[in-house]
Tab-separated table of C-alpha atoms in Angstrom:
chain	number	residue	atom	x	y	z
A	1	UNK	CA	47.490	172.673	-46.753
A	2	UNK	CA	46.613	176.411	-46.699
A	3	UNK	CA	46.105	178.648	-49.791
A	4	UNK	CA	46.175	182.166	-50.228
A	5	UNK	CA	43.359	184.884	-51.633
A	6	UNK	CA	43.109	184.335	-55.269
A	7	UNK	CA	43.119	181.010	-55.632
A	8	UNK	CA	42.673	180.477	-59.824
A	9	UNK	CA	39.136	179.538	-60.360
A	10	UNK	CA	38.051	176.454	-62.358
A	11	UNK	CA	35.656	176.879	-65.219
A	12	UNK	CA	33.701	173.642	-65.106
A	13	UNK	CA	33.363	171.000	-62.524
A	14	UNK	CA	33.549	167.276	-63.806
A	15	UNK	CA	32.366	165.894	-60.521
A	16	UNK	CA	29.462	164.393	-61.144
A	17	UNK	CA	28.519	164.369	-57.546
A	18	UNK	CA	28.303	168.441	-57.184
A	19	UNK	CA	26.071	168.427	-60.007
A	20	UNK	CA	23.387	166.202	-57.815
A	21	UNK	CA	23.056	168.841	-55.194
A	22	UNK	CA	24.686	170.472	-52.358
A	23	UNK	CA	22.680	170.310	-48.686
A	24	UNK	CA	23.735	173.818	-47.401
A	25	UNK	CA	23.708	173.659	-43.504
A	26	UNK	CA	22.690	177.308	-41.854
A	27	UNK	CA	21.993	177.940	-37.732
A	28	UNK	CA	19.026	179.919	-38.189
A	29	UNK	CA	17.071	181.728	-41.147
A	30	UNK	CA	17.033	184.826	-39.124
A	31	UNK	CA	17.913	188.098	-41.434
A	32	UNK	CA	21.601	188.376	-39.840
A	33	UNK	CA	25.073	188.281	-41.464
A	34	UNK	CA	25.696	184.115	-41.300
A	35	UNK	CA	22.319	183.298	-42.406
A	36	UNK	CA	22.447	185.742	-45.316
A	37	UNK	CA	25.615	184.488	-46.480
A	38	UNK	CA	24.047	181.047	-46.506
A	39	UNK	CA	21.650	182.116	-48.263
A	40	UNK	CA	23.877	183.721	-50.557
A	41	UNK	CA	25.586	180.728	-51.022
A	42	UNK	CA	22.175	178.371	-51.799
A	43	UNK	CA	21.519	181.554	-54.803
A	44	UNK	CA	24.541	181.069	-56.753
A	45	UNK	CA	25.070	177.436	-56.439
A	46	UNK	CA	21.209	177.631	-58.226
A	47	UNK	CA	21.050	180.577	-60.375
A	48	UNK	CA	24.943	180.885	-60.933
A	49	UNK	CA	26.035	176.849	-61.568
A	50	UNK	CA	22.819	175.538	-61.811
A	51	UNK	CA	23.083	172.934	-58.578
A	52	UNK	CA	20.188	171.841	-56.617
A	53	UNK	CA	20.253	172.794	-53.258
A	54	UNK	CA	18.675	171.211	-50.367
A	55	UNK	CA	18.630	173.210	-47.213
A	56	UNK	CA	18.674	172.070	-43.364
A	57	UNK	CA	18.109	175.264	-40.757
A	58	UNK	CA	18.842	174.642	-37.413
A	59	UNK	CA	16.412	177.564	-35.986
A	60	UNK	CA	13.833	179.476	-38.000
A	61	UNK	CA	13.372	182.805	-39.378
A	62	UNK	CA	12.297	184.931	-41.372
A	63	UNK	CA	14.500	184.246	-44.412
A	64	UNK	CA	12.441	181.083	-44.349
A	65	UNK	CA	10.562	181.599	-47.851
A	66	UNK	CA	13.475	182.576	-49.005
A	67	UNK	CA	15.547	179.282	-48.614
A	68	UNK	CA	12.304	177.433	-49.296
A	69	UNK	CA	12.561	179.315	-52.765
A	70	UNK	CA	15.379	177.793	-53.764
A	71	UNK	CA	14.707	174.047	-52.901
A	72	UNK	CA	13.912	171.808	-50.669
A	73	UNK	CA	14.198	173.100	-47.025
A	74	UNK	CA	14.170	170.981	-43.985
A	75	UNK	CA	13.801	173.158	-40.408
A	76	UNK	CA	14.793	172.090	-37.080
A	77	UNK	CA	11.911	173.169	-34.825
A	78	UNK	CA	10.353	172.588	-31.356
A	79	UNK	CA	6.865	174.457	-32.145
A	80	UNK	CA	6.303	172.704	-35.289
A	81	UNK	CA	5.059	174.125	-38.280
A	82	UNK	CA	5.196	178.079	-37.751
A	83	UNK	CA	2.038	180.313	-38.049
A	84	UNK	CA	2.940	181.337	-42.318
A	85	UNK	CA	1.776	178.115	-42.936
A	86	UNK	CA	-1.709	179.764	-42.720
A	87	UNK	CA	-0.758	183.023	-44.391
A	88	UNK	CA	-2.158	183.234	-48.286
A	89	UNK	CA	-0.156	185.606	-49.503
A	90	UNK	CA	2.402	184.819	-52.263
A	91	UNK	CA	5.408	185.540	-50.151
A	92	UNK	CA	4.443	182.429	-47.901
A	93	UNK	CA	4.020	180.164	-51.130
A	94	UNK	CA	7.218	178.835	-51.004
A	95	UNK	CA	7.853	177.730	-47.463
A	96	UNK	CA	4.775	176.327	-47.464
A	97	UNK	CA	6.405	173.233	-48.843
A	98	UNK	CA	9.268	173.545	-46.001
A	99	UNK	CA	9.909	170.223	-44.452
A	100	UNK	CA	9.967	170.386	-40.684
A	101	UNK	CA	11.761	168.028	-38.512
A	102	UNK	CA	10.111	168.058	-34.962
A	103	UNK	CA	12.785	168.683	-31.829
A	104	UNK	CA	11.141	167.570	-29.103
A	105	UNK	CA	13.382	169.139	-26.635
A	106	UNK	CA	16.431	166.545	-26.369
A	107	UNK	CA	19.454	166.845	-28.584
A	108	UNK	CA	18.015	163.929	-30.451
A	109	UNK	CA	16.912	164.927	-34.151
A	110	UNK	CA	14.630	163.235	-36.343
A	111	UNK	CA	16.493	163.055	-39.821
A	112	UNK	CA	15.030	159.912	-40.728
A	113	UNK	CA	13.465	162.312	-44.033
A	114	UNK	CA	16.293	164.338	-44.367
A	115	UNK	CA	18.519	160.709	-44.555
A	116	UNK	CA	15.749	159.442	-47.303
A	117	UNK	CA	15.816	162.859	-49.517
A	118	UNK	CA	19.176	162.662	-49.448
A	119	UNK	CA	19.607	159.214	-50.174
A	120	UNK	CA	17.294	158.885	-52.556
A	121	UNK	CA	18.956	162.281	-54.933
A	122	UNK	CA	22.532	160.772	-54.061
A	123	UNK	CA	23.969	164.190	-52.706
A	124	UNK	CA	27.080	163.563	-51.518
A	125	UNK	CA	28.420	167.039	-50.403
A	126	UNK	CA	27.337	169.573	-48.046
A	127	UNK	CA	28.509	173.212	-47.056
A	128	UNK	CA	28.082	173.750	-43.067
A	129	UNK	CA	27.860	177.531	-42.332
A	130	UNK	CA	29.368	178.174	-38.916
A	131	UNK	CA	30.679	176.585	-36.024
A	132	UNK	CA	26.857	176.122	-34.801
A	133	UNK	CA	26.725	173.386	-37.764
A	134	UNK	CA	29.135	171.181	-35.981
A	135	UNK	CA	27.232	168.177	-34.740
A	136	UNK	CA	25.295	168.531	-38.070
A	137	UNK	CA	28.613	168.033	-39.857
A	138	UNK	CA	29.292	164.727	-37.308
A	139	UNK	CA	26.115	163.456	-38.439
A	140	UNK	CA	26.366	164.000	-42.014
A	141	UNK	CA	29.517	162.856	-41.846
A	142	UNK	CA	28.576	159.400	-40.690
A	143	UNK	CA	25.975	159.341	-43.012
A	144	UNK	CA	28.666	159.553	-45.996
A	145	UNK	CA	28.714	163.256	-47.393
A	146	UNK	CA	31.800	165.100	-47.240
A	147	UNK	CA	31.234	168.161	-45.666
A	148	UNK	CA	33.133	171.899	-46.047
A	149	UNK	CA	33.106	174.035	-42.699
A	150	UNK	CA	32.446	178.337	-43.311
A	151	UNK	CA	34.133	179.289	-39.790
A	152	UNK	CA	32.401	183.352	-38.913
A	153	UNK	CA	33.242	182.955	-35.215
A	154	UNK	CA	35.649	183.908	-33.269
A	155	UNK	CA	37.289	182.693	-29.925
A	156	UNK	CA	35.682	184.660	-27.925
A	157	UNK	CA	32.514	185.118	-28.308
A	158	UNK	CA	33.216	180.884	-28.994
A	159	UNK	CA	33.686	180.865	-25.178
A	160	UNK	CA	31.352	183.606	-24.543
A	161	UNK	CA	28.517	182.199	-25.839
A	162	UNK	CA	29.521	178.311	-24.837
A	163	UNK	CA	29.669	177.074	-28.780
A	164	UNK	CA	33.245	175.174	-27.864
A	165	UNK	CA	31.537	171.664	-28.162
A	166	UNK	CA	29.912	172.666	-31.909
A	167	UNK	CA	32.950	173.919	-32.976
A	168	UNK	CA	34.847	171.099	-32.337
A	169	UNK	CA	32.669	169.143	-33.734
A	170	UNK	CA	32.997	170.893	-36.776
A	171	UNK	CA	36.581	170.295	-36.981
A	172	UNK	CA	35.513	166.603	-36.867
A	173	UNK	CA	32.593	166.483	-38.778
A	174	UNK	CA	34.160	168.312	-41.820
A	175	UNK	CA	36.754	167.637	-44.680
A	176	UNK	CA	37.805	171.204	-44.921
A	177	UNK	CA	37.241	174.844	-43.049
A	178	UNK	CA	36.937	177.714	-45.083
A	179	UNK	CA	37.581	181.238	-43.464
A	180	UNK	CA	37.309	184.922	-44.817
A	181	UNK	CA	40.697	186.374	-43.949
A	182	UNK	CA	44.214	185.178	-41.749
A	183	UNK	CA	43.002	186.320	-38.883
A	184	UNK	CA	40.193	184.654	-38.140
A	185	UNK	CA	42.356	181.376	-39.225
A	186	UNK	CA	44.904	181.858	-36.747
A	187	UNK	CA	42.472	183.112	-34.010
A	188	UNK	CA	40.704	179.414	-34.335
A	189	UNK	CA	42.963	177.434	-34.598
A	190	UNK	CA	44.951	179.074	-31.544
A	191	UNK	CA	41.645	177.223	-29.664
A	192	UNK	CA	41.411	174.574	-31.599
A	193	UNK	CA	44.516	173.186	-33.280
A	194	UNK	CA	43.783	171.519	-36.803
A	195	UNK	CA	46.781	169.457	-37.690
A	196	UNK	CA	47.126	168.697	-41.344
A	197	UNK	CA	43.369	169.184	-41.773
A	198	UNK	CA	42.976	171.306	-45.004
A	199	UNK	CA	41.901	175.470	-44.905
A	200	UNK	CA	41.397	177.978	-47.277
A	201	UNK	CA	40.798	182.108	-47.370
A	202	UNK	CA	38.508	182.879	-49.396
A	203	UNK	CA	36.366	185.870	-48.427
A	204	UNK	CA	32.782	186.366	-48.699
A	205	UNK	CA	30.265	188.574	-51.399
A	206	UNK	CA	28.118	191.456	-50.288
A	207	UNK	CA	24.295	191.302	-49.767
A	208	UNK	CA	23.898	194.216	-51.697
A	209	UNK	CA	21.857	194.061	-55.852
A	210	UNK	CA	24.898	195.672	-58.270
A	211	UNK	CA	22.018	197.500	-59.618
A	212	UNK	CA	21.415	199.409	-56.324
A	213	UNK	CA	25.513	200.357	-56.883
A	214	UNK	CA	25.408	202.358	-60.087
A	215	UNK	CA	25.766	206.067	-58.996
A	216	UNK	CA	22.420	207.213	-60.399
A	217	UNK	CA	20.476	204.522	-58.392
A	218	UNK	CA	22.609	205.452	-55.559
A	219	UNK	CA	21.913	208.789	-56.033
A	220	UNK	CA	17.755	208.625	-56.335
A	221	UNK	CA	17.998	206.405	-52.852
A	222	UNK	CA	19.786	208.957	-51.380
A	223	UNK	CA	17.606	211.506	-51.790
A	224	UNK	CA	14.763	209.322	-51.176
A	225	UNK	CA	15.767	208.864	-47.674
A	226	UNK	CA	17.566	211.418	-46.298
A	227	UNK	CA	14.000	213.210	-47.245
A	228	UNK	CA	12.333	210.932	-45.183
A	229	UNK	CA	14.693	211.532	-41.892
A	230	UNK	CA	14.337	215.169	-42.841
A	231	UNK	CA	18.529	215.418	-43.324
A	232	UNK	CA	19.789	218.595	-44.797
A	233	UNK	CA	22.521	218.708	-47.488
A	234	UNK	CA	25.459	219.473	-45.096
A	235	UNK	CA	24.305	217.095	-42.606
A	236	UNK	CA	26.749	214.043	-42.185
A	237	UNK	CA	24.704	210.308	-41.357
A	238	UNK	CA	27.050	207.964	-39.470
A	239	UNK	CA	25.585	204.288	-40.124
A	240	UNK	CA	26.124	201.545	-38.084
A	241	UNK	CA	23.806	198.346	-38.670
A	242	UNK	CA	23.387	194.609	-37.243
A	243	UNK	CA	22.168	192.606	-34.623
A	244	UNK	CA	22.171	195.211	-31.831
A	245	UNK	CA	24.476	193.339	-29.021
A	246	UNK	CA	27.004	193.971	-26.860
A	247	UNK	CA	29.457	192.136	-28.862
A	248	UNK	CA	28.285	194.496	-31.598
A	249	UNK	CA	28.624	197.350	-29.557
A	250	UNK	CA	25.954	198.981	-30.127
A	251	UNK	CA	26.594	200.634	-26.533
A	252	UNK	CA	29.981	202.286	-27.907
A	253	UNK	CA	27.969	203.415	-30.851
A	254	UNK	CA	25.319	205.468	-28.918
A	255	UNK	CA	27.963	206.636	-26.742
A	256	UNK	CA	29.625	208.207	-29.915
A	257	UNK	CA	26.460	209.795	-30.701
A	258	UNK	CA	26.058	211.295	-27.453
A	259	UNK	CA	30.099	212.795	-27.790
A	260	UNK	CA	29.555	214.276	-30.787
A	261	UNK	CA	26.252	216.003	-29.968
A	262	UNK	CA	28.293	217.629	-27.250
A	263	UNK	CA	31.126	218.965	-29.686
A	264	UNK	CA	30.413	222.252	-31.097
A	265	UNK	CA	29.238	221.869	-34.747
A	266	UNK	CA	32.114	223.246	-37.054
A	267	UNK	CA	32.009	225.588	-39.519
A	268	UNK	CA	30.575	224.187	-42.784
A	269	UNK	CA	29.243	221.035	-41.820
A	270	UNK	CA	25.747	220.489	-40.498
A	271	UNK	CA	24.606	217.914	-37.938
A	272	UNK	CA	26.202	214.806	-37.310
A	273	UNK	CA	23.759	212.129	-37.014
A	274	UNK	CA	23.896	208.527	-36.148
A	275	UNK	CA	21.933	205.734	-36.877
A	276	UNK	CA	21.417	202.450	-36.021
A	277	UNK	CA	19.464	199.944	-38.249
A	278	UNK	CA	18.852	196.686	-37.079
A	279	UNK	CA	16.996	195.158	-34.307
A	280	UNK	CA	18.276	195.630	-30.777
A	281	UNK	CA	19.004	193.045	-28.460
A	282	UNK	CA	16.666	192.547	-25.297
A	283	UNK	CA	14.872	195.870	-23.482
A	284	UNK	CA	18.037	198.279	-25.136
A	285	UNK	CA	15.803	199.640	-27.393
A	286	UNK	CA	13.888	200.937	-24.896
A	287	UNK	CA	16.677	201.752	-22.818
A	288	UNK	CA	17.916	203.960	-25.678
A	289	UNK	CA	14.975	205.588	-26.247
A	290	UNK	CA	15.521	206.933	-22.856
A	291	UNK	CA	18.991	208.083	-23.603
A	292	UNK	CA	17.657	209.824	-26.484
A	293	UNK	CA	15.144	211.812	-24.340
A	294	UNK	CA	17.811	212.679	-21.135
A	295	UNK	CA	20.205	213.835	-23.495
A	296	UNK	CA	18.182	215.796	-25.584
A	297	UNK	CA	19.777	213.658	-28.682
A	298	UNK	CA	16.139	214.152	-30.811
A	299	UNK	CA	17.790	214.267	-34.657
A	300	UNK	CA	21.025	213.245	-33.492
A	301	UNK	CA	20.200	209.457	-32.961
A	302	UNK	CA	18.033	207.183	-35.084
A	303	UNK	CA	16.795	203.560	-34.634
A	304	UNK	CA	14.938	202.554	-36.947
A	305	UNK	CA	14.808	198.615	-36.156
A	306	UNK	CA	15.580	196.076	-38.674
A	307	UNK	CA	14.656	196.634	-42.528
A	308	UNK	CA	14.522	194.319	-45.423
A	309	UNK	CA	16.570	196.767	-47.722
A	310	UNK	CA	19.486	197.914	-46.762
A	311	UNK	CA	20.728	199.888	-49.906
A	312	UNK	CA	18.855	203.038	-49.283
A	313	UNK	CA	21.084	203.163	-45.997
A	314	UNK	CA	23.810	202.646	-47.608
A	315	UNK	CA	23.063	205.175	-50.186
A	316	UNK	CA	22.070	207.739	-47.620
A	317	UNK	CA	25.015	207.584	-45.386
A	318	UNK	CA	28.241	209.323	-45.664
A	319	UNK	CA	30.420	207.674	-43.100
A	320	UNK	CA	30.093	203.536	-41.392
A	321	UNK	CA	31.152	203.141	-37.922
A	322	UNK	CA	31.919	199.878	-37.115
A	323	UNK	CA	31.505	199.783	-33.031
A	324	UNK	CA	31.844	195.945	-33.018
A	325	UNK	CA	34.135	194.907	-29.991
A	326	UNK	CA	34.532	191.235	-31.873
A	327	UNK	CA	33.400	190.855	-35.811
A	328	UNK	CA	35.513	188.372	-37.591
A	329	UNK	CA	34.778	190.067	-41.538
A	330	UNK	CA	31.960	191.595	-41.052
A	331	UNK	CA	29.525	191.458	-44.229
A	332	UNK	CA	28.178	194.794	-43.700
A	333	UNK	CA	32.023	196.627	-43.695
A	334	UNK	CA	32.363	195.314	-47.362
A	335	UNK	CA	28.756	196.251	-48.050
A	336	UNK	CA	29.343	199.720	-46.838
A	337	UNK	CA	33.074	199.885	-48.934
A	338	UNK	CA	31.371	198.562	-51.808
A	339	UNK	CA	28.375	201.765	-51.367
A	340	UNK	CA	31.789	204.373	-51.393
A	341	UNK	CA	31.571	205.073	-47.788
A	342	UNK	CA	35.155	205.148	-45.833
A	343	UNK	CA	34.613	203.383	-42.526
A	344	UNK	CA	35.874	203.689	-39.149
A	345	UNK	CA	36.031	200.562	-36.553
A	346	UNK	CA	38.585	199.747	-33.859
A	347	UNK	CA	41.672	198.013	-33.528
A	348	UNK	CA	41.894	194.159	-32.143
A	349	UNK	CA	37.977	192.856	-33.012
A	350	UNK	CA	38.728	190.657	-35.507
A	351	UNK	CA	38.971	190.900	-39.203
A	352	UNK	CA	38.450	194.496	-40.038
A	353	UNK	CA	42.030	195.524	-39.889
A	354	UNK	CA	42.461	193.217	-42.974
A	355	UNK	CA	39.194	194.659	-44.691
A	356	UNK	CA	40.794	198.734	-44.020
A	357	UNK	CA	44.522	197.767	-45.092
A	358	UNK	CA	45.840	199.722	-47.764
A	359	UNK	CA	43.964	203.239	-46.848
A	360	UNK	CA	40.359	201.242	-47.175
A	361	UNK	CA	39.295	202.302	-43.838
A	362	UNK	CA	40.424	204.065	-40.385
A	363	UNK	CA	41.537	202.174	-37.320
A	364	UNK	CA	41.189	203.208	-33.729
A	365	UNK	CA	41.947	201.481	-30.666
A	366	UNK	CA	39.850	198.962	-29.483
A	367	UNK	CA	36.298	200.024	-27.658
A	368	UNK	CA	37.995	203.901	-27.733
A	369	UNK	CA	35.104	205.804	-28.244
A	370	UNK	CA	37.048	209.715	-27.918
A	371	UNK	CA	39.238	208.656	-30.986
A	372	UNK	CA	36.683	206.999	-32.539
A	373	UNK	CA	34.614	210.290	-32.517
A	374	UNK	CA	37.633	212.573	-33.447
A	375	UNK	CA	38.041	210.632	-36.474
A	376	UNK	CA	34.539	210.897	-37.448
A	377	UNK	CA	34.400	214.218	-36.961
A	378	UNK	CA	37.719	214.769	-38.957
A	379	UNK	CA	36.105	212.785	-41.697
A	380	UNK	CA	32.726	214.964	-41.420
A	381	UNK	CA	34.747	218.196	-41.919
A	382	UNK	CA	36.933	216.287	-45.157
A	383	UNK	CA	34.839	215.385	-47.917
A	384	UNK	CA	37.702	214.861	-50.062
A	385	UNK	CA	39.135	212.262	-47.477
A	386	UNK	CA	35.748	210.521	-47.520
A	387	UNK	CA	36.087	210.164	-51.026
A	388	UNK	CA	39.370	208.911	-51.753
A	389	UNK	CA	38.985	206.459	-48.539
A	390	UNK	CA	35.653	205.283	-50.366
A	391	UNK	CA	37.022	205.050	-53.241
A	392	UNK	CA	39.960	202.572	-52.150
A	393	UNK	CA	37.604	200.746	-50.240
A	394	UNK	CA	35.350	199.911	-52.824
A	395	UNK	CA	38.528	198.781	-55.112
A	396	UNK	CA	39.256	196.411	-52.525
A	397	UNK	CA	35.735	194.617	-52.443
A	398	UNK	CA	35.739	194.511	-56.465
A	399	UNK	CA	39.037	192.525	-56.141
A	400	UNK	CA	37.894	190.058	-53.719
A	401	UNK	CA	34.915	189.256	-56.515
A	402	UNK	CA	31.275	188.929	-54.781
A	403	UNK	CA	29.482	185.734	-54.615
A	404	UNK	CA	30.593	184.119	-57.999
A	405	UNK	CA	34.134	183.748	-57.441
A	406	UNK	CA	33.321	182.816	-53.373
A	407	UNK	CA	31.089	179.774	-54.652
A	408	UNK	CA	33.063	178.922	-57.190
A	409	UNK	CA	36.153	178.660	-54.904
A	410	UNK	CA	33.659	175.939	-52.572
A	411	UNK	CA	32.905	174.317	-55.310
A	412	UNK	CA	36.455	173.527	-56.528
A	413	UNK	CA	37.296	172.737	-52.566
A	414	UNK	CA	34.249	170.533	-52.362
A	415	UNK	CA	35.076	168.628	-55.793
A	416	UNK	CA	38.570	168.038	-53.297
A	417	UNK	CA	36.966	166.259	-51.054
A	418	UNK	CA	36.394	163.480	-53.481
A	419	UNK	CA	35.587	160.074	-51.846
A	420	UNK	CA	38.193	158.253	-53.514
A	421	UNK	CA	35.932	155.243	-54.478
A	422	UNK	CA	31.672	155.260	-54.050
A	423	UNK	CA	32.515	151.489	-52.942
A	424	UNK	CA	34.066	152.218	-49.924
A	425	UNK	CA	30.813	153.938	-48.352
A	426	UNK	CA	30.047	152.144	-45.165
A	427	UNK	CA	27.124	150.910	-44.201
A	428	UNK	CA	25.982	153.656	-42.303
A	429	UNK	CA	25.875	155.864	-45.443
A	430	UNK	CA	23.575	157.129	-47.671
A	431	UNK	CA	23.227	154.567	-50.318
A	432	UNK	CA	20.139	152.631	-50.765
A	433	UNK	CA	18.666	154.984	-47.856
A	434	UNK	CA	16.284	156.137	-50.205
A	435	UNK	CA	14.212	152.596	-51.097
């Protein structure tokens, strides 16, 4: 039972159920691509449909207040209640009223308040954002909801990283999986076959305000920044952002840096510089640093960590490299399409070859940093090909429709779900858990 992009969107929802609340399931609240879209996904459902959201997080974070903002929140923790619970500033307001539900170290969870709240609001659905929501989709499902499953993994980093067991519990634990384009579908369920279980494409929003898209704003945060990194005019910025690991290859990007500082400039176009924004796994930063130093790349490489605003980036760059050697739709390639910017990112990692089709972006072999860097280059020296690429690209992400038409679409595939009678609840489910 697979659709297709595009599937028509319904206007109004006369499941009563959905309009009760949705428990939105996310791994962590750390400021990454999954989390963000989950958190995307909690906005909408209350500021675009007007749904209540409860929240469960698996792992904490910083995007803590932020769920907390928007509901209930209920966090899976082994330390307890985490040091903001002190802070007085307003930013802290929110998740002060976070709900936490104490690990003690065994995979046993207390969700004896989680099963009341629940209960006692009779929300029947619930949206588990990746595979890492798997046994929380087992449980819920045995507690009576009728769960949805956002798949953002692939199978290798699945085995990589040892999430098999959570992913096939998702499969179990779940009415439905929802993934962003075909080939993340067919890469899953070459590792775990689904049978006549029901999947959809629908592909994610961007994290990105529309108001930081209009070309003035664009333009004032573009000048605002490149002043700050003391860029010229004629100097190109190659962006590259996320969780700085080697599945991200973050490696393959300061390798490109150090390439191109080693070309010859050409005639016409200033400096090439790279940058990197996002926190970097383990020592690497520091191990970076040191590359910067030995190879004299001072002005050629920037890291400037992880920032809370990532439009000014966006704004001030001119090219995105995606150096990820696995990135099933990555988020940040349809942020930096949506910004104008024609990206670059190689061949075989996942679903980027679906997000450049068309002319939207450049391939290049997979992990081939040489080609990678004579197509930057090229693209350095070609403003008009920067332009027209960027211009496709951000077509592309205005078709797909943002955040609106994504919720909607898991809406309509929750409201599927339908139990087909209330009276057939077992006894292990939520009714009456809440007296």
């Amino acid at each position: 039972m697979n659709s297709e992009v595009g599937t028509p969107l319904k206007e109004k929802f006369a499941d009563a159920d959905l309009h009760r609340g949705v428990l939105v399931v996310s791994h962590d609240a750390v400021r990454t691509g999954a989390p963000l879209i989950a958190l995307n996904i909690a906005r909408e459902l209350v500021r675009g449909h007007g749904i209540p959201v409860v929240t469960l997080l698996r792992g904490p974070g910083e995007l803590e207040p932020d769920f907390a903002s928007l509901g209930p929140t209920f966090l899976i923790s082994r330390e307890g209640p985490a040091a903001y619970l002190r802070e007085k500033r307003p930013w802290a307001r929110q998740a002060k009223h976070m709900i936490h539900i104490l690990n003690s170290g065994s995979r046993i969870w207390s969700w004896h308040r989680l099963t009341r709240y629940l209960g006692a609001r009779h929300i029947r659905y619930a949206v588990c954002n990746t595979v890492l929501a798997g046994d929380a989709a087992v449980r819920l499902k045995g507690l009576g909801l009728r769960s949805i499953g956002l798949v953002h993994e692939m199978s290798h980093s699945i085995r990589a990283y040892g999430w098999s067991d959570q992913a096939a519990a998702l499969v179990r634990g779940t009415e439905a999986l929802v993934f962003a384009c075909p080939q993340v579908r067919a890469d899953f369920t070459g590792m775990f076959p689904l049978g006549d279980k029901t999947t959809r494409i629908f592909p994610q929003g961007i994290n990105i305000d529309s108001e930081h898209l209009s070309e003035g704003r664009r333009a004032d945060l573009r000048t605002a920044l490149r002043g700050r990194l003391g860029l010229a005019a004629e100097d190109i910025l190659v962006l590259g952002c996320g969780f700085g690991t080697f599945r991200k290859g973050v490696d393959l990007f300061v390798q490109a840096a150090r390439e191109t500082a080693a070309c010859s400039e050409s005639a016409g176009t200033g400096r090439i510089v790279f940058a990197w924004v996002g926190q970097l796994q383990s020592d690497f930063q520091a191990w970076a640093e040191k590359d910067v130093i030995e190879l004299n790349l001072s002005g050629r490489l920037i890291l400037p960590g992880q920032q809370r605003e990532m439009a000014p980036w966006f704004a001030a760059a001119d090219i995105f490299f995606l150096s990820s050697r696995e990135d099933p739709f990555p988020t940040v390639v349809l942020e930096a399409m949506a910004s104008g910017l024609p990206v670059v990112g190689f061949s075989g990692t996942g679903g980027y070859e679906e997000q450049a089709r068309g002319g939207a972006g450049l391939t290049v072999p997979y992990a081939d940093v040489a080609s990678a860097v004579r197509t930057l280059r090229r693209l350095a020296e070609q403003p008009g090909e920067r332009a027209e690429t960027g211009r496709v690209g951000r077509e592309r992400v205005e078709a797909w429709g943002g955040y609106s038409g994504y919720v909607r679409d898991l809406l309509n595939l929750l409201s599927a779900t339908r139990v087909e009678s209330a009276d057939k609840s077992d006894s292990g489910s939520l009714r009456g858990s809440g007296r």
